[in-house]
Amino acid sequence: MNQKKQFKKICLAYSGGLDTSIIIPWLKENYGGKIVAVIANVGQDDDFDKVRDKAIKTGADEVVVADLVDEFITEYIWPTLKGGPIYDQKYLLGTSFARPIIAKKQVEVALETGCDALSHGCTGKGNDQVRFELTYKALAPHLHVIAPWREWDINSRESAIAYARQHNVPIEQTEAKIYSRDQNIWHISHEGGALEDPAQEPPEDMWVLTRGLAETPNEPEYVSIGFEAGVPVSVNGQELSPGGLLRKLNELASRHGIGRIDLVENRFVGMKSRGAYETPGGTLLVTAIRELEALTVDRETALMKQHMGIDYARLVYNGLWFTPVREAMDAFINKALENTTGEVRLKLWKGHALVAGRTSPFSLYSTKLASFTMGELYDQKDAEGFINCIGLPIKMKALLDAEREQQSKPEPVRG
Amino acid sequence: MNQKKQFKKICLAYSGGLDTSIIIPWLKENYGGKIVAVIANVGQDDDFDKVRDKAIKTGADEVVVADLVDEFITEYIWPTLKGGPIYDQKYLLGTSFARPIIAKKQVEVALETGCDALSHGCTGKGNDQVRFELTYKALAPHLHVIAPWREWDINSRESAIAYARQHNVPIEQTEAKIYSRDQNIWHISHEGGALEDPAQEPPEDMWVLTRGLAETPNEPEYVSIGFEAGVPVSVNGQELSPGGLLRKLNELASRHGIGRIDLVENRFVGMKSRGAYETPGGTLLVTAIRELEALTVDRETALMKQHMGIDYARLVYNGLWFTPVREAMDAFINKALENTTGEVRLKLWKGHALVAGRTSPFSLYSTKLASFTMGELYDQKDAEGFINCIGLPIKMKALLDAEREQQSKPEPVRG
Amino acid sequence: MNQKKQFKKICLAYSGGLDTSIIIPWLKENYGGKIVAVIANVGQDDDFDKVRDKAIKTGADEVVVADLVDEFITEYIWPTLKGGPIYDQKYLLGTSFARPIIAKKQVEVALETGCDALSHGCTGKGNDQVRFELTYKALAPHLHVIAPWREWDINSRESAIAYARQHNVPIEQTEAKIYSRDQNIWHISHEGGALEDPAQEPPEDMWVLTRGLAETPNEPEYVSIGFEAGVPVSVNGQELSPGGLLRKLNELASRHGIGRIDLVENRFVGMKSRGAYETPGGTLLVTAIRELEALTVDRETALMKQHMGIDYARLVYNGLWFTPVREAMDAFINKALENTTGEVRLKLWKGHALVAGRTSPFSLYSTKLASFTMGELYDQKDAEGFINCIGLPIKMKALLDAEREQQSKPEPVRG
Amino acid sequence: MNQKKQFKKICLAYSGGLDTSIIIPWLKENYGGKIVAVIANVGQDDDFDKVRDKAIKTGADEVVVADLVDEFITEYIWPTLKGGPIYDQKYLLGTSFARPIIAKKQVEVALETGCDALSHGCTGKGNDQVRFELTYKALAPHLHVIAPWREWDINSRESAIAYARQHNVPIEQTEAKIYSRDQNIWHISHEGGALEDPAQEPPEDMWVLTRGLAETPNEPEYVSIGFEAGVPVSVNGQELSPGGLLRKLNELASRHGIGRIDLVENRFVGMKSRGAYETPGGTLLVTAIRELEALTVDRETALMKQHMGIDYARLVYNGLWFTPVREAMDAFINKALENTTGEVRLKLWKGHALVAGRTSPFSLYSTKLASFTMGELYDQKDAEGFINCIGLPIKMKALLDAEREQQSKPEPVRG
């Protein structure tokens, strides 16, 4: 390998796992300079003090632990919940929208600490590298980017462990890691292992957040979620902080086995992959907001928002968070949901979040219209004119077709 | 009321219920002529001989019972399953696509029997009147249409019963009908009663096809559904007729409590309404085809198909079945799903249809690409160029913004 | 005809033409009450004092002349110019967006003067009735609406003149009116006469605003139009009021024969119709803003905006101006065009508005990238990775197809 | 540079220009093996015998000249004309759809002649490399691809000439080439030179196919184009071969100065670029088919087709020709245009192709509906019901808003 360009200081998105740990000595060896490790707390189950210690032991020169939970929820999760939370018809984007906020924090630290390069531990075949690097380009286009997994020769867990031993990187005495996982306050993802064969069911012991159906209570539990302009604000009538609200819903949903997904998805880099996801509280929120929108958003807006939601989710999935088009879509959505205020009651039972009632001060559902005696608001006779106008092109075409058919018939022979 | 135009013979879509039964004497009284009653078997639980008898007793001059089940499945349900089976994010269109086939049969009978008018029993505030009459316009634009519910003064169950008694229409000795229902081989719908308040949960005793979760087996059951080019063809490896297949899936899904939906929906005629639906087998099919598409349809096609699906469902819901745009969409979809062949294994359990495996001879999922050693097919270094091209507009914008900001800074004062 | 409901005071959108003039006595005769005539100045060539006099002579009890030109331009034309100015690929919506502002003013006057009904002079087969009445519904849903052309028996110019003579409505001694026209500061429309046959070219003498090509100067003329965030603000470097700017552009464009359109269009009420339009200044603006967007809006945003533009124009055409979805689209568009600031130079010549240069401080076009030596910003080698990722699904499919084909070949017979 | 992998035989898309000429010796020097040069005749003004001679003189071992004109028109141009001929609102895709057919032929020759690699002369910053290579991946994923312009150090015309002289590549004694051009039977493109500054007007002497307005006839000329199911088949009533038809229209349109475009466009590889295009006959066809569609395609289909056209053009521009989604769109479009048969008369005058009449046996335009006495087909009273249904959500919202406002008013203080 040629002598690489050397850097003064490299800012690394550090998770504490084996993958990002071996990057620290590798960067020093290959690119020189000091390492600033940024540890992002986006709500994953981690002991951040231990992660910090590990970073230092592994050679990091500076370590920043950043608590991003609240910003993550309010600036990334809520907008996506409102705009388009579902990719490929099932995936709730848990990993996708965590990458931009981590990368953004990393850029901020890099600029504050005078780094001239950014690095991450994503592989070269996944979406996360795209999400990190597109954020870098948007926020610090002048910084150099180092993606070790696209450069080095380490290409298996075994070679990673070997490299770690050679470079005194502490290795945890855990059993062999089967699945590749990513967790935050919204979800946990699982990839690899038995999942690599889409013909196989995910093994029950793969799931970590949610109970299996056999373990869930036999009795349903009701929960009521309050929204203001599309933003979740309360649970069972009690206003909660964003983090408190999501943790509460995670707890409830996990107990009832809600939020598991098994998906064959279309990666941005061009291949299909298989993943499994647990998004307990998020599943309640996605269910609930949809019901409240059904009550408060008119048909034309709902239709356009449904189309936009497909594209919103696609852009979030693809890492195009810091883009003008996402901001423009947010403007549309904020306007469209300005009246999506109210409460949705869900019945949690055996893995289901069943809607059990929706109310809103801005409800467009009119009991008067739904009932028999709707005279003042709506005259049934209006439907005739409506049908006649809607049907005019259909009728015209049918008449013209018939006329043409008539004309093309051979003339009867006359005697 | 002025003397109405009189007709020679009126063809009525007849269901046997009170609503269409009182139409027979009313038509005779108001429009003269003879009545041809068309009874469409689209798979609902009915004794068609009894319905025929009732039509005759009520005054119908001719009665035609038409078994439309197979045509309904292959020409209406399968295309919609492939094209866009979900309206307003939840409704599986069970009533929507039954109307065009009933109306089409009605037109055929009307033409064969020399009718000069068509009539139906739909109210003036719902979607069904639109679906019937748009079909009439497409297939027999010259026939007159009579929609009694938009004309007469009967506006409650009580006045309907009174009219029936006056005209010797047999009334069944059943308990008071709470819900308005529509059933066929795909689903049953429920409207009215407690459902009129969207804040209320549907009462357990409203559901008729599917077991409540408390009654479902504690053990899961697996079922495998086979497709050819997007069309369901087999269950557990056994090829079945369309009707046999759907009945089999209905039975399985009902036992496990699958397919209940509670929905606030946007009617075509402009109001929001509340409905509840049971679509047991259909829910399995919609779940299964989505999984098979995930495996066999490439990303660009899937994305466009997802957008088209929204519009497909909208058109079906709105009754625009016999239209050029639906036919053009079918052409797109048939091409897009030409390789959607294979099997999907579902785990039926406590109201869930969980995907438990998908296989296809045309699978675009490559285990080689998913695994670590993907070298030949995909070089991880390619991702860098990909990200750089995708990110070029983002980087350009960031650089240009920075440049402009730089320029707009006030020049430092020099000493 | 039954005795109609009587009204206290009816507010009529009054134009001064024969069509709305006979409405005044007709309303009095049929609905009783007083008439408030609202005359909207949206920039049409009219002597508003004469129109006011005529209203009074014809029987109006109160007359309000409202100068709406500036509000029309800034609140209706500019948003549509930015959002979606083209319906059915050609029509620049001149009549469409004038209706909501006239109806809005009419509602304001009605409420101020204590009217209990609103009336307009639109026929029952066009779009304008929809545009007026949807605005009424949005802004004063409690007021009654009277649409004489859908009620009365007058159905030809002759019967209208007869009615006018009977009711002392002054009739202008003009030659027979061939075309139905609608004019405002943005455009003039022509319908009827020779236009009713889409196989016929519009007669040269039909056009009234723009010169025929044979009459236009042989020398081109350049004009430069300045925009701020998508809003036109200057001509040839000179800032102008909205009205001043549009009049200046109308003058220039008309002289050069720019802005004629001949169109078969799809009306909202279900039929196809033929219209001809002259939109001189508007054509310059639509041309110019498109060029500035090409420079300042990134590809993803431009693509979504192009789709949205189709729907924006459709909604404006259909009269759905005062709707949540239009407001949500405006939010999107305002964000998307926040940097669409700069100048576009047009060469006006023989009916053409040819772009002759665009500049913007927010230009995303980089001469550095366009030139050969683009190394720092873009490495040509990146394209390889880009192509490989984009092409991965294509390659995969080709390989899988080849593999399948290979397998399905009959095994060679061995000797 | 490391020793490169060597190939047995390389198939090169050869144009005869300096750019592809120097590739021949460079490939031999760097990759060894023999060179098969494929010269594609897609209707450009070239002496193909001379190009063949030059290929041989420059070192090609085999040369294939392929006349692709008819296939190009019928299999690439016509489908795009029908589906979506306009990218970035102006560009008629002349270069875009020529690349796939050239690359397809190249692949065929490569397979017939036993090549193990493919090569082309596209630069690393343009769209053409993508279009070539995506086609290679679709049709011959196992062949290696060599893109010299992304590999070598030649990065200016000067260095290219120097390399040519060193390797005995004949250089034509022409004046300095200012513009980079690409021509075929549909268009010619211009890039570079003065065009690199989007603030500059294209110089008059840049244009080569079409007359400047000053040189065009002062008298208009009429031409009538006949279509069958969206495919152009005749000119002035005379059936012509695809090539004959397009050449005839090119001649007519060029004489009248029709088809010039000046565009800032969004390249697939991420940058904006500037191009100028002349598409004389194509402009007539795009104008004509739009008019015939207006007459023969119903509103719902037209609306969906308009959306699809944006994506069709995007895919063609991006080189995604051989993809399932393009084939699925073709299926939609062929169905949608099955009745787009008829004639469009155009008036060619001073750079304009003005529609002067359209006729079709499948016209959905009804003169009866357009005229006053439309009673039988359409009752003006129907419009009221139509407006009331369309307006119901608007009215409901207004009433609910008013009710809420009423309720939120502070209660009056009582004494």
mmCIF file with all atom_site columns, N, CA and C in Angstrom, chain C residues 90 124-125 137 196 201 222 272 291 294 297 307 347 350 352 358 365 370-371 374 378 380 388, chain D residues 90 124-125 137 196 201 222 262 272 291 294 297 307 347 350 352 365 370-371 374 378 380 388:
data_model
loop_
_atom_site.group_PDB
_atom_site.id
_atom_site.type_symbol
_atom_site.label_atom_id
_atom_site.label_alt_id
_atom_site.label_comp_id
_atom_site.label_asym_id
_atom_site.label_entity_id
_atom_site.label_seq_id
_atom_site.pdbx_PDB_ins_code
_atom_site.Cartn_x
_atom_site.Cartn_y
_atom_site.Cartn_z
_atom_site.occupancy
_atom_site.B_iso_or_equiv
_atom_site.pdbx_formal_charge
_atom_site.auth_seq_id
_atom_site.auth_comp_id
_atom_site.auth_asym_id
_atom_site.auth_atom_id
_atom_site.pdbx_PDB_model_num
ATOM 1   N N  . LYS C 1 90  ? -50.320 22.959 -21.127 1.00 0.00 ? 90  LYS C N  1
ATOM 2   C CA . LYS C 1 90  ? -50.234 24.212 -21.868 1.00 0.00 ? 90  LYS C CA 1
ATOM 3   C C  . LYS C 1 90  ? -50.916 25.408 -21.198 1.00 0.00 ? 90  LYS C C  1
ATOM 4   N N  . GLY C 1 124 ? -73.747 26.119 -16.416 1.00 0.00 ? 124 GLY C N  1
ATOM 5   C CA . GLY C 1 124 ? -73.746 24.858 -15.686 1.00 0.00 ? 124 GLY C CA 1
ATOM 6   C C  . GLY C 1 124 ? -72.878 23.791 -16.315 1.00 0.00 ? 124 GLY C C  1
ATOM 7   N N  . LYS C 1 125 ? -72.116 24.155 -17.327 1.00 0.00 ? 125 LYS C N  1
ATOM 8   C CA . LYS C 1 125 ? -71.284 23.114 -17.923 1.00 0.00 ? 125 LYS C CA 1
ATOM 9   C C  . LYS C 1 125 ? -69.796 23.429 -17.864 1.00 0.00 ? 125 LYS C C  1
ATOM 10  N N  . LYS C 1 137 ? -68.231 27.919 -0.343  1.00 0.00 ? 137 LYS C N  1
ATOM 11  C CA . LYS C 1 137 ? -68.334 26.889 0.693   1.00 0.00 ? 137 LYS C CA 1
ATOM 12  C C  . LYS C 1 137 ? -67.207 27.027 1.718   1.00 0.00 ? 137 LYS C C  1
ATOM 13  N N  . GLU C 1 196 ? -65.058 25.696 -31.637 1.00 0.00 ? 196 GLU C N  1
ATOM 14  C CA . GLU C 1 196 ? -65.772 24.482 -31.237 1.00 0.00 ? 196 GLU C CA 1
ATOM 15  C C  . GLU C 1 196 ? -65.367 23.264 -32.047 1.00 0.00 ? 196 GLU C C  1
ATOM 16  N N  . GLU C 1 201 ? -58.149 25.738 -37.202 1.00 0.00 ? 201 GLU C N  1
ATOM 17  C CA . GLU C 1 201 ? -57.194 26.697 -36.648 1.00 0.00 ? 201 GLU C CA 1
ATOM 18  C C  . GLU C 1 201 ? -57.969 27.912 -36.136 1.00 0.00 ? 201 GLU C C  1
ATOM 19  N N  . TYR C 1 222 ? -34.391 42.355 -26.051 1.00 0.00 ? 222 TYR C N  1
ATOM 20  C CA . TYR C 1 222 ? -34.009 41.622 -24.848 1.00 0.00 ? 222 TYR C CA 1
ATOM 21  C C  . TYR C 1 222 ? -34.693 42.227 -23.635 1.00 0.00 ? 222 TYR C C  1
ATOM 22  N N  . LYS C 1 272 ? -64.394 17.260 -22.402 1.00 0.00 ? 272 LYS C N  1
ATOM 23  C CA . LYS C 1 272 ? -63.289 17.950 -23.043 1.00 0.00 ? 272 LYS C CA 1
ATOM 24  C C  . LYS C 1 272 ? -63.818 19.224 -23.668 1.00 0.00 ? 272 LYS C C  1
ATOM 25  N N  . GLU C 1 291 ? -36.193 28.702 -15.926 1.00 0.00 ? 291 GLU C N  1
ATOM 26  C CA . GLU C 1 291 ? -34.743 28.779 -16.136 1.00 0.00 ? 291 GLU C CA 1
ATOM 27  C C  . GLU C 1 291 ? -34.001 29.051 -14.833 1.00 0.00 ? 291 GLU C C  1
ATOM 28  N N  . ALA C 1 294 ? -33.884 25.969 -12.801 1.00 0.00 ? 294 ALA C N  1
ATOM 29  C CA . ALA C 1 294 ? -32.893 25.017 -13.319 1.00 0.00 ? 294 ALA C CA 1
ATOM 30  C C  . ALA C 1 294 ? -31.517 25.304 -12.727 1.00 0.00 ? 294 ALA C C  1
ATOM 31  N N  . VAL C 1 297 ? -32.324 25.150 -8.080  1.00 0.00 ? 297 VAL C N  1
ATOM 32  C CA . VAL C 1 297 ? -32.984 24.073 -7.342  1.00 0.00 ? 297 VAL C CA 1
ATOM 33  C C  . VAL C 1 297 ? -32.274 22.762 -7.662  1.00 0.00 ? 297 VAL C C  1
ATOM 34  N N  . HIS C 1 307 ? -43.464 16.921 -10.158 1.00 0.00 ? 307 HIS C N  1
ATOM 35  C CA . HIS C 1 307 ? -44.669 16.126 -9.901  1.00 0.00 ? 307 HIS C CA 1
ATOM 36  C C  . HIS C 1 307 ? -45.732 16.985 -9.193  1.00 0.00 ? 307 HIS C C  1
ATOM 37  N N  . LYS C 1 347 ? -34.869 36.764 -24.821 1.00 0.00 ? 347 LYS C N  1
ATOM 38  C CA . LYS C 1 347 ? -34.815 37.392 -26.147 1.00 0.00 ? 347 LYS C CA 1
ATOM 39  C C  . LYS C 1 347 ? -36.205 37.225 -26.754 1.00 0.00 ? 347 LYS C C  1
ATOM 40  N N  . LYS C 1 350 ? -40.352 37.164 -32.608 1.00 0.00 ? 350 LYS C N  1
ATOM 41  C CA . LYS C 1 350 ? -41.252 36.392 -33.475 1.00 0.00 ? 350 LYS C CA 1
ATOM 42  C C  . LYS C 1 350 ? -42.040 35.340 -32.676 1.00 0.00 ? 350 LYS C C  1
ATOM 43  N N  . HIS C 1 352 ? -41.403 34.132 -29.795 1.00 0.00 ? 352 HIS C N  1
ATOM 44  C CA . HIS C 1 352 ? -40.595 33.331 -28.874 1.00 0.00 ? 352 HIS C CA 1
ATOM 45  C C  . HIS C 1 352 ? -40.106 34.150 -27.682 1.00 0.00 ? 352 HIS C C  1
ATOM 46  N N  . ARG C 1 358 ? -28.936 33.221 -17.639 1.00 0.00 ? 358 ARG C N  1
ATOM 47  C CA . ARG C 1 358 ? -29.482 33.197 -16.275 1.00 0.00 ? 358 ARG C CA 1
ATOM 48  C C  . ARG C 1 358 ? -28.328 33.353 -15.315 1.00 0.00 ? 358 ARG C C  1
ATOM 49  N N  . TYR C 1 365 ? -24.985 25.705 -10.372 1.00 0.00 ? 365 TYR C N  1
ATOM 50  C CA . TYR C 1 365 ? -24.164 25.350 -11.534 1.00 0.00 ? 365 TYR C CA 1
ATOM 51  C C  . TYR C 1 365 ? -22.741 25.787 -11.259 1.00 0.00 ? 365 TYR C C  1
ATOM 52  N N  . ALA C 1 370 ? -18.073 21.919 -14.590 1.00 0.00 ? 370 ALA C N  1
ATOM 53  C CA . ALA C 1 370 ? -18.379 21.760 -15.999 1.00 0.00 ? 370 ALA C CA 1
ATOM 54  C C  . ALA C 1 370 ? -17.116 21.677 -16.841 1.00 0.00 ? 370 ALA C C  1
ATOM 55  N N  . SER C 1 371 ? -16.051 22.259 -16.359 1.00 0.00 ? 371 SER C N  1
ATOM 56  C CA . SER C 1 371 ? -14.838 22.301 -17.171 1.00 0.00 ? 371 SER C CA 1
ATOM 57  C C  . SER C 1 371 ? -14.012 21.025 -16.987 1.00 0.00 ? 371 SER C C  1
ATOM 58  N N  . MET C 1 374 ? -11.652 19.465 -13.068 1.00 0.00 ? 374 MET C N  1
ATOM 59  C CA . MET C 1 374 ? -12.610 19.512 -11.983 1.00 0.00 ? 374 MET C CA 1
ATOM 60  C C  . MET C 1 374 ? -12.147 18.692 -10.792 1.00 0.00 ? 374 MET C C  1
ATOM 61  N N  . TYR C 1 378 ? -14.513 16.752 -7.907  1.00 0.00 ? 378 TYR C N  1
ATOM 62  C CA . TYR C 1 378 ? -15.102 15.530 -8.454  1.00 0.00 ? 378 TYR C CA 1
ATOM 63  C C  . TYR C 1 378 ? -14.008 14.714 -9.093  1.00 0.00 ? 378 TYR C C  1
ATOM 64  N N  . GLN C 1 380 ? -13.210 11.732 -11.526 1.00 0.00 ? 380 GLN C N  1
ATOM 65  C CA . GLN C 1 380 ? -13.914 10.942 -12.538 1.00 0.00 ? 380 GLN C CA 1
ATOM 66  C C  . GLN C 1 380 ? -13.982 9.467  -12.166 1.00 0.00 ? 380 GLN C C  1
ATOM 67  N N  . ASN C 1 388 ? -21.469 1.130  -10.790 1.00 0.00 ? 388 ASN C N  1
ATOM 68  C CA . ASN C 1 388 ? -21.537 -0.237 -10.278 1.00 0.00 ? 388 ASN C CA 1
ATOM 69  C C  . ASN C 1 388 ? -22.644 -0.401 -9.243  1.00 0.00 ? 388 ASN C C  1
ATOM 70  N N  . LYS D 1 90  ? -37.431 20.273 -20.814 1.00 0.00 ? 90  LYS D N  1
ATOM 71  C CA . LYS D 1 90  ? -37.105 20.765 -22.145 1.00 0.00 ? 90  LYS D CA 1
ATOM 72  C C  . LYS D 1 90  ? -36.376 19.758 -23.040 1.00 0.00 ? 90  LYS D C  1
ATOM 73  N N  . GLY D 1 124 ? -15.567 10.674 -17.745 1.00 0.00 ? 124 GLY D N  1
ATOM 74  C CA . GLY D 1 124 ? -15.978 10.217 -16.424 1.00 0.00 ? 124 GLY D CA 1
ATOM 75  C C  . GLY D 1 124 ? -16.871 11.182 -15.686 1.00 0.00 ? 124 GLY D C  1
ATOM 76  N N  . LYS D 1 125 ? -17.294 12.229 -16.351 1.00 0.00 ? 125 LYS D N  1
ATOM 77  C CA . LYS D 1 125 ? -18.164 13.167 -15.632 1.00 0.00 ? 125 LYS D CA 1
ATOM 78  C C  . LYS D 1 125 ? -19.534 13.313 -16.286 1.00 0.00 ? 125 LYS D C  1
ATOM 79  N N  . LYS D 1 137 ? -24.156 -4.082 -18.403 1.00 0.00 ? 137 LYS D N  1
ATOM 80  C CA . LYS D 1 137 ? -24.492 -4.906 -17.234 1.00 0.00 ? 137 LYS D CA 1
ATOM 81  C C  . LYS D 1 137 ? -25.773 -5.706 -17.471 1.00 0.00 ? 137 LYS D C  1
ATOM 82  N N  . GLU D 1 196 ? -20.431 27.030 -21.556 1.00 0.00 ? 196 GLU D N  1
ATOM 83  C CA . GLU D 1 196 ? -20.079 26.742 -20.171 1.00 0.00 ? 196 GLU D CA 1
ATOM 84  C C  . GLU D 1 196 ? -20.546 27.833 -19.210 1.00 0.00 ? 196 GLU D C  1
ATOM 85  N N  . GLU D 1 201 ? -25.754 33.721 -24.006 1.00 0.00 ? 201 GLU D N  1
ATOM 86  C CA . GLU D 1 201 ? -26.603 33.169 -25.059 1.00 0.00 ? 201 GLU D CA 1
ATOM 87  C C  . GLU D 1 201 ? -25.748 32.285 -25.982 1.00 0.00 ? 201 GLU D C  1
ATOM 88  N N  . TYR D 1 222 ? -47.744 24.349 -43.848 1.00 0.00 ? 222 TYR D N  1
ATOM 89  C CA . TYR D 1 222 ? -48.532 23.398 -43.052 1.00 0.00 ? 222 TYR D CA 1
ATOM 90  C C  . TYR D 1 222 ? -48.047 21.984 -43.305 1.00 0.00 ? 222 TYR D C  1
ATOM 91  N N  . ASP D 1 262 ? -32.000 25.491 -25.270 1.00 0.00 ? 262 ASP D N  1
ATOM 92  C CA . ASP D 1 262 ? -30.840 25.910 -24.478 1.00 0.00 ? 262 ASP D CA 1
ATOM 93  C C  . ASP D 1 262 ? -31.171 25.570 -23.033 1.00 0.00 ? 262 ASP D C  1
ATOM 94  N N  . LYS D 1 272 ? -24.829 19.892 -12.244 1.00 0.00 ? 272 LYS D N  1
ATOM 95  C CA . LYS D 1 272 ? -25.612 20.581 -13.269 1.00 0.00 ? 272 LYS D CA 1
ATOM 96  C C  . LYS D 1 272 ? -24.708 20.842 -14.462 1.00 0.00 ? 272 LYS D C  1
ATOM 97  N N  . GLU D 1 291 ? -51.016 16.905 -28.813 1.00 0.00 ? 291 GLU D N  1
ATOM 98  C CA . GLU D 1 291 ? -52.335 17.370 -29.254 1.00 0.00 ? 291 GLU D CA 1
ATOM 99  C C  . GLU D 1 291 ? -53.282 16.201 -29.498 1.00 0.00 ? 291 GLU D C  1
ATOM 100 N N  . ALA D 1 294 ? -54.447 14.866 -26.258 1.00 0.00 ? 294 ALA D N  1
ATOM 101 C CA . ALA D 1 294 ? -55.458 15.735 -25.645 1.00 0.00 ? 294 ALA D CA 1
ATOM 102 C C  . ALA D 1 294 ? -56.850 15.376 -26.141 1.00 0.00 ? 294 ALA D C  1
ATOM 103 N N  . VAL D 1 297 ? -57.163 10.792 -25.133 1.00 0.00 ? 297 VAL D N  1
ATOM 104 C CA . VAL D 1 297 ? -56.909 10.165 -23.836 1.00 0.00 ? 297 VAL D CA 1
ATOM 105 C C  . VAL D 1 297 ? -57.763 10.864 -22.785 1.00 0.00 ? 297 VAL D C  1
ATOM 106 N N  . HIS D 1 307 ? -47.647 12.206 -14.959 1.00 0.00 ? 307 HIS D N  1
ATOM 107 C CA . HIS D 1 307 ? -46.713 11.882 -13.876 1.00 0.00 ? 307 HIS D CA 1
ATOM 108 C C  . HIS D 1 307 ? -45.695 10.838 -14.343 1.00 0.00 ? 307 HIS D C  1
ATOM 109 N N  . LYS D 1 347 ? -48.672 24.153 -38.195 1.00 0.00 ? 347 LYS D N  1
ATOM 110 C CA . LYS D 1 347 ? -48.289 25.307 -39.003 1.00 0.00 ? 347 LYS D CA 1
ATOM 111 C C  . LYS D 1 347 ? -46.854 25.656 -38.608 1.00 0.00 ? 347 LYS D C  1
ATOM 112 N N  . LYS D 1 350 ? -41.559 30.511 -38.450 1.00 0.00 ? 350 LYS D N  1
ATOM 113 C CA . LYS D 1 350 ? -40.655 31.313 -37.618 1.00 0.00 ? 350 LYS D CA 1
ATOM 114 C C  . LYS D 1 350 ? -40.303 30.599 -36.305 1.00 0.00 ? 350 LYS D C  1
ATOM 115 N N  . HIS D 1 352 ? -41.792 28.182 -34.888 1.00 0.00 ? 352 HIS D N  1
ATOM 116 C CA . HIS D 1 352 ? -42.924 27.599 -34.168 1.00 0.00 ? 352 HIS D CA 1
ATOM 117 C C  . HIS D 1 352 ? -43.505 26.392 -34.890 1.00 0.00 ? 352 HIS D C  1
ATOM 118 N N  . TYR D 1 365 ? -63.556 14.316 -27.696 1.00 0.00 ? 365 TYR D N  1
ATOM 119 C CA . TYR D 1 365 ? -64.131 15.649 -27.704 1.00 0.00 ? 365 TYR D CA 1
ATOM 120 C C  . TYR D 1 365 ? -65.483 15.573 -28.413 1.00 0.00 ? 365 TYR D C  1
ATOM 121 N N  . ALA D 1 370 ? -69.937 20.425 -26.256 1.00 0.00 ? 370 ALA D N  1
ATOM 122 C CA . ALA D 1 370 ? -69.346 21.761 -26.239 1.00 0.00 ? 370 ALA D CA 1
ATOM 123 C C  . ALA D 1 370 ? -70.381 22.831 -26.569 1.00 0.00 ? 370 ALA D C  1
ATOM 124 N N  . SER D 1 371 ? -71.416 22.447 -27.290 1.00 0.00 ? 371 SER D N  1
ATOM 125 C CA . SER D 1 371 ? -72.381 23.460 -27.717 1.00 0.00 ? 371 SER D CA 1
ATOM 126 C C  . SER D 1 371 ? -73.453 23.679 -26.658 1.00 0.00 ? 371 SER D C  1
ATOM 127 N N  . MET D 1 374 ? -76.914 20.661 -25.104 1.00 0.00 ? 374 MET D N  1
ATOM 128 C CA . MET D 1 374 ? -76.252 19.424 -24.768 1.00 0.00 ? 374 MET D CA 1
ATOM 129 C C  . MET D 1 374 ? -77.133 18.529 -23.907 1.00 0.00 ? 374 MET D C  1
ATOM 130 N N  . TYR D 1 378 ? -75.871 15.684 -21.077 1.00 0.00 ? 378 TYR D N  1
ATOM 131 C CA . TYR D 1 378 ? -75.417 16.327 -19.848 1.00 0.00 ? 378 TYR D CA 1
ATOM 132 C C  . TYR D 1 378 ? -76.463 17.320 -19.407 1.00 0.00 ? 378 TYR D C  1
ATOM 133 N N  . GLN D 1 380 ? -77.236 20.381 -17.046 1.00 0.00 ? 380 GLN D N  1
ATOM 134 C CA . GLN D 1 380 ? -76.490 21.378 -16.280 1.00 0.00 ? 380 GLN D CA 1
ATOM 135 C C  . GLN D 1 380 ? -76.791 21.294 -14.789 1.00 0.00 ? 380 GLN D C  1
ATOM 136 N N  . ASN D 1 388 ? -71.564 20.098 -4.854  1.00 0.00 ? 388 ASN D N  1
ATOM 137 C CA . ASN D 1 388 ? -71.878 19.856 -3.446  1.00 0.00 ? 388 ASN D CA 1
ATOM 138 C C  . ASN D 1 388 ? -71.089 18.680 -2.879  1.00 0.00 ? 388 ASN D C  1
#
